[in-house]
Short mmCIF file of C-alpha atoms in Angstrom, two decimals:
data_model
loop_
_atom_site.label_atom_id
_atom_site.label_comp_id
_atom_site.label_asym_id
_atom_site.label_seq_id
_atom_site.Cartn_x
_atom_site.Cartn_y
_atom_site.Cartn_z
CA UNK N 1270 -21.11 9.60 72.10
CA UNK N 1271 -21.31 5.82 72.51
CA UNK N 1272 -17.71 5.52 71.31
CA UNK N 1273 -16.56 7.87 74.08
CA UNK N 1274 -18.47 5.83 76.66
CA UNK N 1275 -16.91 2.57 75.46
CA UNK N 1276 -13.39 4.03 75.50
CA UNK N 1277 -13.97 5.45 78.98
CA UNK N 1278 -15.29 2.11 80.24
CA UNK N 1279 -12.26 0.27 78.81
CA UNK N 1280 -9.82 2.71 80.41
CA UNK N 1281 -11.47 2.47 83.82
CA UNK N 1282 -11.57 -1.32 83.52
CA UNK N 1283 -7.85 -1.42 82.75
CA UNK N 1284 -7.09 0.88 85.67
CA UNK N 1285 -9.06 -1.36 88.02
CA UNK N 1286 -8.02 -4.77 86.63
CA UNK N 1287 -4.25 -4.12 86.42
CA UNK N 1288 -3.77 -3.52 90.18
CA UNK N 1289 -5.96 -6.51 91.01
CA UNK N 1290 -3.85 -8.75 88.75
CA UNK N 1291 -0.68 -7.38 90.35
CA UNK N 1292 -2.09 -8.09 93.80
CA UNK N 1293 -3.03 -11.67 92.88
CA UNK N 1294 0.51 -12.28 91.59
CA UNK N 1295 2.02 -10.87 94.79
CA UNK N 1296 -0.24 -12.99 96.99
CA UNK N 1297 0.78 -16.14 95.07
CA UNK N 1298 4.46 -15.29 95.47
CA UNK N 1299 4.14 -14.74 99.21
CA UNK N 1300 2.07 -17.91 99.56
CA UNK N 1301 4.73 -20.03 97.82
CA UNK N 1302 7.51 -18.44 99.87
CA UNK N 1303 5.64 -18.98 103.14
CA UNK N 1304 4.83 -22.61 102.31
CA UNK N 1305 8.45 -23.33 101.44
CA UNK N 1306 9.65 -21.69 104.67
CA UNK N 1307 7.13 -23.48 106.90
CA UNK N 1308 6.72 -26.89 105.27
CA UNK N 1309 9.65 -27.30 102.91
CA UNK N 1310 12.78 -29.37 103.07
CA UNK N 1311 15.99 -27.61 104.02
CA UNK N 1312 19.45 -28.03 102.62
CA UNK N 1313 22.58 -26.00 102.03
CA UNK N 1314 22.72 -23.81 98.97
CA UNK N 1315 25.48 -21.70 97.51
CA UNK N 1316 25.35 -18.21 96.05
CA UNK N 1317 26.84 -18.49 92.58
CA UNK N 1318 26.26 -14.98 91.21
CA UNK N 1319 25.37 -11.50 92.41
CA UNK N 1320 24.35 -8.89 89.87
CA UNK N 1321 23.90 -5.23 90.73
CA UNK N 1322 21.68 -3.17 88.44
CA UNK N 1323 21.74 0.62 88.67
CA UNK N 1324 19.01 2.68 87.08
CA UNK N 1325 19.09 6.41 86.72
CA UNK N 1326 17.36 9.07 84.75
CA UNK N 1327 13.96 10.62 84.53
CA UNK N 1328 14.83 13.11 87.26
CA UNK N 1329 14.23 10.57 90.03
CA UNK N 1330 17.82 9.88 91.03
CA UNK N 1331 19.56 6.55 90.98
CA UNK N 1332 18.21 3.26 92.26
CA UNK N 1333 20.21 0.09 92.84
CA UNK N 1334 18.91 -3.45 92.96
CA UNK N 1335 20.82 -6.64 93.58
CA UNK N 1336 19.90 -10.00 92.05
CA UNK N 1337 21.19 -13.20 93.64
CA UNK N 1338 21.47 -16.57 91.91
CA UNK N 1339 21.64 -19.65 94.14
CA UNK N 1340 22.28 -23.31 93.51
CA UNK N 1341 21.53 -26.37 95.61
CA UNK N 1342 21.09 -30.11 95.32
CA UNK N 1343 17.73 -31.60 96.30
CA UNK N 1344 17.45 -34.62 98.57
CA UNK N 1345 16.87 -36.67 95.40
CA UNK N 1346 20.18 -35.44 93.92
CA UNK N 1347 18.79 -32.94 91.40
CA UNK N 1348 20.78 -29.72 90.89
CA UNK N 1349 18.56 -26.62 90.98
CA UNK N 1350 19.26 -22.91 90.41
CA UNK N 1351 16.96 -20.11 91.50
CA UNK N 1352 16.91 -16.36 92.08
CA UNK N 1353 15.93 -14.92 95.43
CA UNK N 1354 16.56 -12.02 97.75
CA UNK N 1355 19.40 -12.25 100.22
CA UNK N 1356 21.24 -10.02 102.69
CA UNK N 1357 23.31 -7.37 100.90
CA UNK N 1358 26.44 -8.84 102.49
CA UNK N 1359 25.99 -12.05 100.45
CA UNK N 1360 28.77 -12.71 97.93
CA UNK N 1361 29.36 -15.55 95.45
CA UNK N 1362 30.52 -18.64 97.29
CA UNK N 1363 28.53 -17.95 100.46
CA UNK N 1364 26.62 -20.93 101.85
CA UNK N 1365 23.04 -20.32 102.98
CA UNK N 1366 20.18 -22.55 104.06
CA UNK N 1367 17.64 -23.15 101.29
CA UNK N 1368 14.04 -24.20 101.83
CA UNK N 1369 12.02 -25.83 99.06
CA UNK N 1370 8.93 -27.90 98.43
CA UNK N 1371 9.91 -31.29 96.93
CA UNK N 1372 7.31 -30.99 94.15
CA UNK N 1373 8.56 -27.50 93.10
CA UNK N 1374 12.27 -27.21 93.93
CA UNK N 1375 12.74 -24.43 91.36
CA UNK N 1376 10.60 -22.20 93.61
CA UNK N 1377 13.08 -22.51 96.46
CA UNK N 1378 13.80 -19.67 98.83
CA UNK N 1379 16.67 -18.67 101.06
CA UNK N 1380 15.64 -19.59 104.60
CA UNK N 1381 16.51 -16.58 106.72
CA UNK N 1382 15.54 -16.68 110.40
CA UNK N 1383 12.49 -14.54 111.24
CA UNK N 1384 12.22 -13.31 107.64
CA UNK N 1385 8.97 -11.38 107.25
CA UNK N 1386 10.08 -9.37 104.22
CA UNK N 1387 7.58 -11.00 101.87
CA UNK N 1388 4.67 -10.37 104.25
CA UNK N 1389 5.67 -6.71 104.72
CA UNK N 1390 6.05 -6.19 100.98
CA UNK N 1391 2.66 -7.80 100.39
CA UNK N 1392 1.02 -5.58 103.01
CA UNK N 1393 2.44 -2.41 101.47
CA UNK N 1394 1.48 -3.54 97.98
CA UNK N 1395 -2.08 -4.37 98.99
CA UNK N 1396 -2.51 -0.98 100.68
CA UNK N 1397 -1.20 0.74 97.56
CA UNK N 1398 -3.46 -1.32 95.32
CA UNK N 1399 -6.45 -0.57 97.54
CA UNK N 1400 -5.81 3.16 97.14
CA UNK N 1401 -5.40 2.81 93.36
CA UNK N 1402 -8.62 0.79 93.00
CA UNK N 1403 -10.51 3.29 95.20
CA UNK N 1404 -9.28 6.21 93.08
CA UNK N 1405 -10.19 4.33 89.88
CA UNK N 1406 -13.70 3.63 91.17
CA UNK N 1407 -14.18 7.29 92.18
CA UNK N 1408 -13.01 8.38 88.72
CA UNK N 1409 -15.41 5.87 87.16
CA UNK N 1410 -18.39 7.09 89.20
CA UNK N 1411 -17.61 10.75 88.47
CA UNK N 1412 -17.06 9.94 84.78
CA UNK N 1413 -20.36 8.09 84.52
CA UNK N 1414 -22.10 10.99 86.25
CA UNK N 1415 -20.56 13.53 83.90
CA UNK N 1416 -21.28 11.34 80.91
CA UNK N 1417 -24.94 11.02 81.90
CA UNK N 1418 -25.16 14.82 82.33
CA UNK N 1419 -23.77 15.44 78.86
CA UNK N 1420 -25.90 12.66 77.35
CA UNK N 1421 -29.09 14.26 78.66
CA UNK N 1422 -28.02 17.64 77.27
CA UNK N 1423 -27.97 19.57 80.55
#
């Protein structure tokens, strides 16, 4: 009976901890992007590659995602490449404005005017994670209640 309780506790812990870790990662990403946009240096960058990945199967239809690789030269003369989101009309050779923090140029971002994509994505992710954590906690409470009922022999 103790083994079942330990396994249940580990499963619930994993269900609760995984979304929290995902949320922390997303918050860090948005924080870096926002700092680069607000306080970073700006320079011209060039799109050097666009890769389109199509995924299908599992009965869910097909999804398409585009990955953009950019290159720029820092104010100190260092050449840097980074991946970031960009408008779907972006093609290799296009020149865009890049924003970066001098101490972390590899975390650069494409500086699009009025870009709130990262904040919207973070908001949606945090709502989703809140729902997942709430469901996990309800499952944990119900599981503990059922476990205590069975442990007492009722």
